[in-house]
Amino acid sequence: MTTDQDRLAVLERMVDGFNAHDLDAIMSLFTEDCVFESPRGPQAWGRRFEGQGAVREGLGARFTTIPDVHYGDGSHFVSGDRGVSEWTLTGTTTDGIRLNVRGCDIWTFRDDRVVVKNSFWKFVES
């Protein structure tokens, strides 16, 4: 049986994978039928990527568009098959825009793997 502690460890490994820009490590934590809902896109939920191939493409774009992306100030909690991560994303886009945004992910688990990653970001307006 997978415990909340096991799922917290998955989230810690997820952050480690993102900060190492290791897409293989990240994808090993997702189910085959996983879903990633990105913070931006044409729909109210952003852009939805479904299945390992599409999620890999969607998450991999993060490293392409923000080559120095880093997730810091992280905290996580898990209760049953749901979890939340809060973090600060920093990096510079390929367009030269410096990012320093607070965000969160809402996770859904199946056993010891992630089936849904739903991301939200806050943006500073001047």
CSV table of N, CA, C and O in Angstrom, one decimal, residues 11 14 18 26-27 29-39 45-59 62 82 105-110 113-120:
chain,number,residue,atom,x,y,z
A,11,LEU,N,7.0,13.5,-4.8
A,11,LEU,CA,7.1,14.9,-5.1
A,11,LEU,C,8.5,15.5,-4.9
A,11,LEU,O,8.9,16.4,-5.7
A,14,MET,N,10.3,14.5,-7.9
A,14,MET,CA,9.9,15.3,-9.0
A,14,MET,C,10.6,16.6,-9.1
A,14,MET,O,11.1,17.0,-10.2
A,18,PHE,N,13.1,18.1,-12.0
A,18,PHE,CA,12.9,19.4,-12.7
A,18,PHE,C,14.2,20.2,-12.6
A,18,PHE,O,14.7,20.8,-13.5
A,26,ILE,N,11.8,12.6,-14.4
A,26,ILE,CA,10.5,13.2,-14.2
A,26,ILE,C,9.4,12.2,-14.7
A,26,ILE,O,8.5,11.9,-14.0
A,27,MET,N,9.6,11.7,-16.0
A,27,MET,CA,8.6,10.9,-16.6
A,27,MET,C,8.4,9.5,-15.9
A,27,MET,O,7.4,8.9,-16.0
A,29,LEU,N,8.1,9.1,-13.0
A,29,LEU,CA,7.2,9.3,-11.8
A,29,LEU,C,5.7,9.4,-12.3
A,29,LEU,O,4.8,9.5,-11.4
A,30,PHE,N,5.4,9.3,-13.6
A,30,PHE,CA,4.1,9.4,-14.1
A,30,PHE,C,3.6,8.1,-14.6
A,30,PHE,O,4.3,7.2,-15.1
A,31,THR,N,2.2,7.9,-14.6
A,31,THR,CA,1.6,6.7,-15.1
A,31,THR,C,1.6,6.9,-16.7
A,31,THR,O,1.9,7.9,-17.2
A,32,GLU,N,1.3,5.8,-17.4
A,32,GLU,CA,1.3,5.8,-18.8
A,32,GLU,C,0.2,6.7,-19.3
A,32,GLU,O,0.3,7.3,-20.4
A,33,ASP,N,-1.0,6.7,-18.6
A,33,ASP,CA,-2.1,7.5,-19.1
A,33,ASP,C,-2.2,8.9,-18.4
A,33,ASP,O,-3.3,9.4,-18.2
A,34,CYS,N,-1.0,9.4,-18.1
A,34,CYS,CA,-0.9,10.7,-17.3
A,34,CYS,C,-1.5,11.9,-18.1
A,34,CYS,O,-1.6,11.8,-19.3
A,35,VAL,N,-1.8,12.9,-17.3
A,35,VAL,CA,-2.3,14.2,-17.9
A,35,VAL,C,-1.5,15.3,-17.3
A,35,VAL,O,-1.3,15.3,-16.0
A,36,PHE,N,-1.1,16.3,-18.1
A,36,PHE,CA,-0.5,17.5,-17.6
A,36,PHE,C,-1.3,18.7,-18.1
A,36,PHE,O,-1.5,18.8,-19.3
A,37,GLU,N,-1.8,19.5,-17.2
A,37,GLU,CA,-2.5,20.7,-17.6
A,37,GLU,C,-1.6,21.9,-17.3
A,37,GLU,O,-1.3,22.2,-16.1
A,38,SER,N,-1.2,22.5,-18.3
A,38,SER,CA,-0.2,23.6,-18.2
A,38,SER,C,-0.9,24.9,-17.7
A,38,SER,O,-2.1,25.1,-17.9
A,39,PRO,N,-0.1,25.9,-17.2
A,39,PRO,CA,-0.7,27.1,-16.7
A,39,PRO,C,-1.2,28.1,-17.8
A,39,PRO,O,-1.9,29.0,-17.5
A,45,TRP,N,-8.4,25.6,-18.7
A,45,TRP,CA,-7.5,24.8,-17.9
A,45,TRP,C,-6.1,25.0,-18.5
A,45,TRP,O,-5.2,24.3,-18.0
A,46,GLY,N,-5.8,25.9,-19.4
A,46,GLY,CA,-4.5,26.0,-20.0
A,46,GLY,C,-4.4,25.2,-21.2
A,46,GLY,O,-5.3,25.2,-22.1
A,47,ARG,N,-3.4,24.4,-21.4
A,47,ARG,CA,-3.2,23.4,-22.4
A,47,ARG,C,-3.1,22.1,-21.8
A,47,ARG,O,-2.3,21.9,-20.9
A,48,ARG,N,-3.8,21.1,-22.3
A,48,ARG,CA,-3.8,19.8,-21.7
A,48,ARG,C,-3.0,18.8,-22.6
A,48,ARG,O,-3.2,18.8,-23.8
A,49,PHE,N,-2.1,18.1,-22.0
A,49,PHE,CA,-1.3,17.1,-22.6
A,49,PHE,C,-1.7,15.7,-22.0
A,49,PHE,O,-1.7,15.6,-20.8
A,50,GLU,N,-2.0,14.8,-22.9
A,50,GLU,CA,-2.5,13.5,-22.4
A,50,GLU,C,-1.6,12.3,-22.9
A,50,GLU,O,-1.4,12.3,-24.1
A,51,GLY,N,-1.2,11.5,-22.0
A,51,GLY,CA,-0.4,10.3,-22.3
A,51,GLY,C,1.1,10.7,-22.1
A,51,GLY,O,1.5,11.8,-22.2
A,52,GLN,N,1.9,9.6,-21.9
A,52,GLN,CA,3.3,9.8,-21.7
A,52,GLN,C,4.0,10.6,-22.7
A,52,GLN,O,4.8,11.5,-22.4
A,53,GLY,N,3.8,10.4,-24.0
A,53,GLY,CA,4.5,11.1,-25.1
A,53,GLY,C,4.1,12.6,-25.1
A,53,GLY,O,5.0,13.4,-25.2
A,54,ALA,N,2.8,12.9,-25.0
A,54,ALA,CA,2.4,14.3,-25.0
A,54,ALA,C,2.9,15.0,-23.7
A,54,ALA,O,3.3,16.2,-23.8
A,55,VAL,N,2.8,14.4,-22.5
A,55,VAL,CA,3.2,15.0,-21.3
A,55,VAL,C,4.7,15.3,-21.4
A,55,VAL,O,5.2,16.3,-21.0
A,56,ARG,N,5.5,14.3,-21.9
A,56,ARG,CA,7.0,14.5,-22.0
A,56,ARG,C,7.2,15.8,-22.9
A,56,ARG,O,8.1,16.6,-22.6
A,57,GLU,N,6.5,15.9,-24.0
A,57,GLU,CA,6.6,17.0,-24.9
A,57,GLU,C,6.3,18.3,-24.1
A,57,GLU,O,7.0,19.3,-24.2
A,58,GLY,N,5.2,18.3,-23.4
A,58,GLY,CA,4.7,19.5,-22.7
A,58,GLY,C,5.7,19.9,-21.6
A,58,GLY,O,6.0,21.1,-21.5
A,59,LEU,N,6.2,19.0,-20.8
A,59,LEU,CA,7.1,19.3,-19.8
A,59,LEU,C,8.5,19.6,-20.3
A,59,LEU,O,9.2,20.5,-19.8
A,62,ARG,N,9.3,23.2,-21.1
A,62,ARG,CA,9.8,24.1,-20.0
A,62,ARG,C,11.3,24.3,-20.1
A,62,ARG,O,11.7,25.4,-19.9
A,82,ARG,N,-4.4,12.7,-3.4
A,82,ARG,CA,-4.2,14.1,-3.9
A,82,ARG,C,-3.0,14.7,-3.1
A,82,ARG,O,-2.7,14.4,-2.0
A,105,ASP,N,1.3,23.2,-7.9
A,105,ASP,CA,0.8,22.1,-8.7
A,105,ASP,C,-0.2,21.3,-7.8
A,105,ASP,O,0.1,21.1,-6.6
A,106,ILE,N,-1.3,20.9,-8.4
A,106,ILE,CA,-2.2,20.0,-7.8
A,106,ILE,C,-2.0,18.7,-8.4
A,106,ILE,O,-2.1,18.6,-9.7
A,107,TRP,N,-1.7,17.7,-7.6
A,107,TRP,CA,-1.4,16.3,-8.1
A,107,TRP,C,-2.5,15.3,-7.8
A,107,TRP,O,-3.1,15.4,-6.7
A,108,THR,N,-2.7,14.4,-8.7
A,108,THR,CA,-3.5,13.2,-8.4
A,108,THR,C,-2.6,12.0,-8.6
A,108,THR,O,-1.9,11.9,-9.6
A,109,PHE,N,-2.7,11.1,-7.7
A,109,PHE,CA,-1.8,9.9,-7.7
A,109,PHE,C,-2.6,8.6,-8.0
A,109,PHE,O,-3.8,8.6,-7.6
A,110,ARG,N,-2.0,7.7,-8.6
A,110,ARG,CA,-2.5,6.3,-8.6
A,110,ARG,C,-1.3,5.5,-8.1
A,110,ARG,O,-0.3,5.4,-8.7
A,113,ARG,N,2.5,6.7,-8.3
A,113,ARG,CA,2.9,7.5,-9.5
A,113,ARG,C,1.8,8.5,-9.7
A,113,ARG,O,0.7,8.5,-9.2
A,114,VAL,N,2.2,9.6,-10.4
A,114,VAL,CA,1.4,10.7,-10.7
A,114,VAL,C,0.5,10.4,-12.0
A,114,VAL,O,1.1,10.0,-13.0
A,115,VAL,N,-0.8,10.7,-11.9
A,115,VAL,CA,-1.7,10.5,-13.0
A,115,VAL,C,-2.1,11.9,-13.6
A,115,VAL,O,-2.3,12.0,-14.7
A,116,VAL,N,-2.1,12.9,-12.7
A,116,VAL,CA,-2.5,14.3,-13.2
A,116,VAL,C,-1.6,15.3,-12.5
A,116,VAL,O,-1.4,15.2,-11.2
A,117,LYS,N,-1.0,16.2,-13.3
A,117,LYS,CA,-0.3,17.4,-12.8
A,117,LYS,C,-1.0,18.6,-13.3
A,117,LYS,O,-1.0,18.8,-14.5
A,118,ASN,N,-1.6,19.4,-12.4
A,118,ASN,CA,-2.3,20.6,-12.8
A,118,ASN,C,-1.6,21.8,-12.3
A,118,ASN,O,-1.5,21.9,-11.1
A,119,SER,N,-1.0,22.6,-13.1
A,119,SER,CA,-0.1,23.7,-12.7
A,119,SER,C,-0.8,25.1,-12.8
A,119,SER,O,-1.6,25.4,-13.7
A,120,PHE,N,-0.4,25.9,-11.8
A,120,PHE,CA,-0.9,27.3,-11.7
A,120,PHE,C,0.2,28.2,-11.4
A,120,PHE,O,1.1,27.9,-10.5
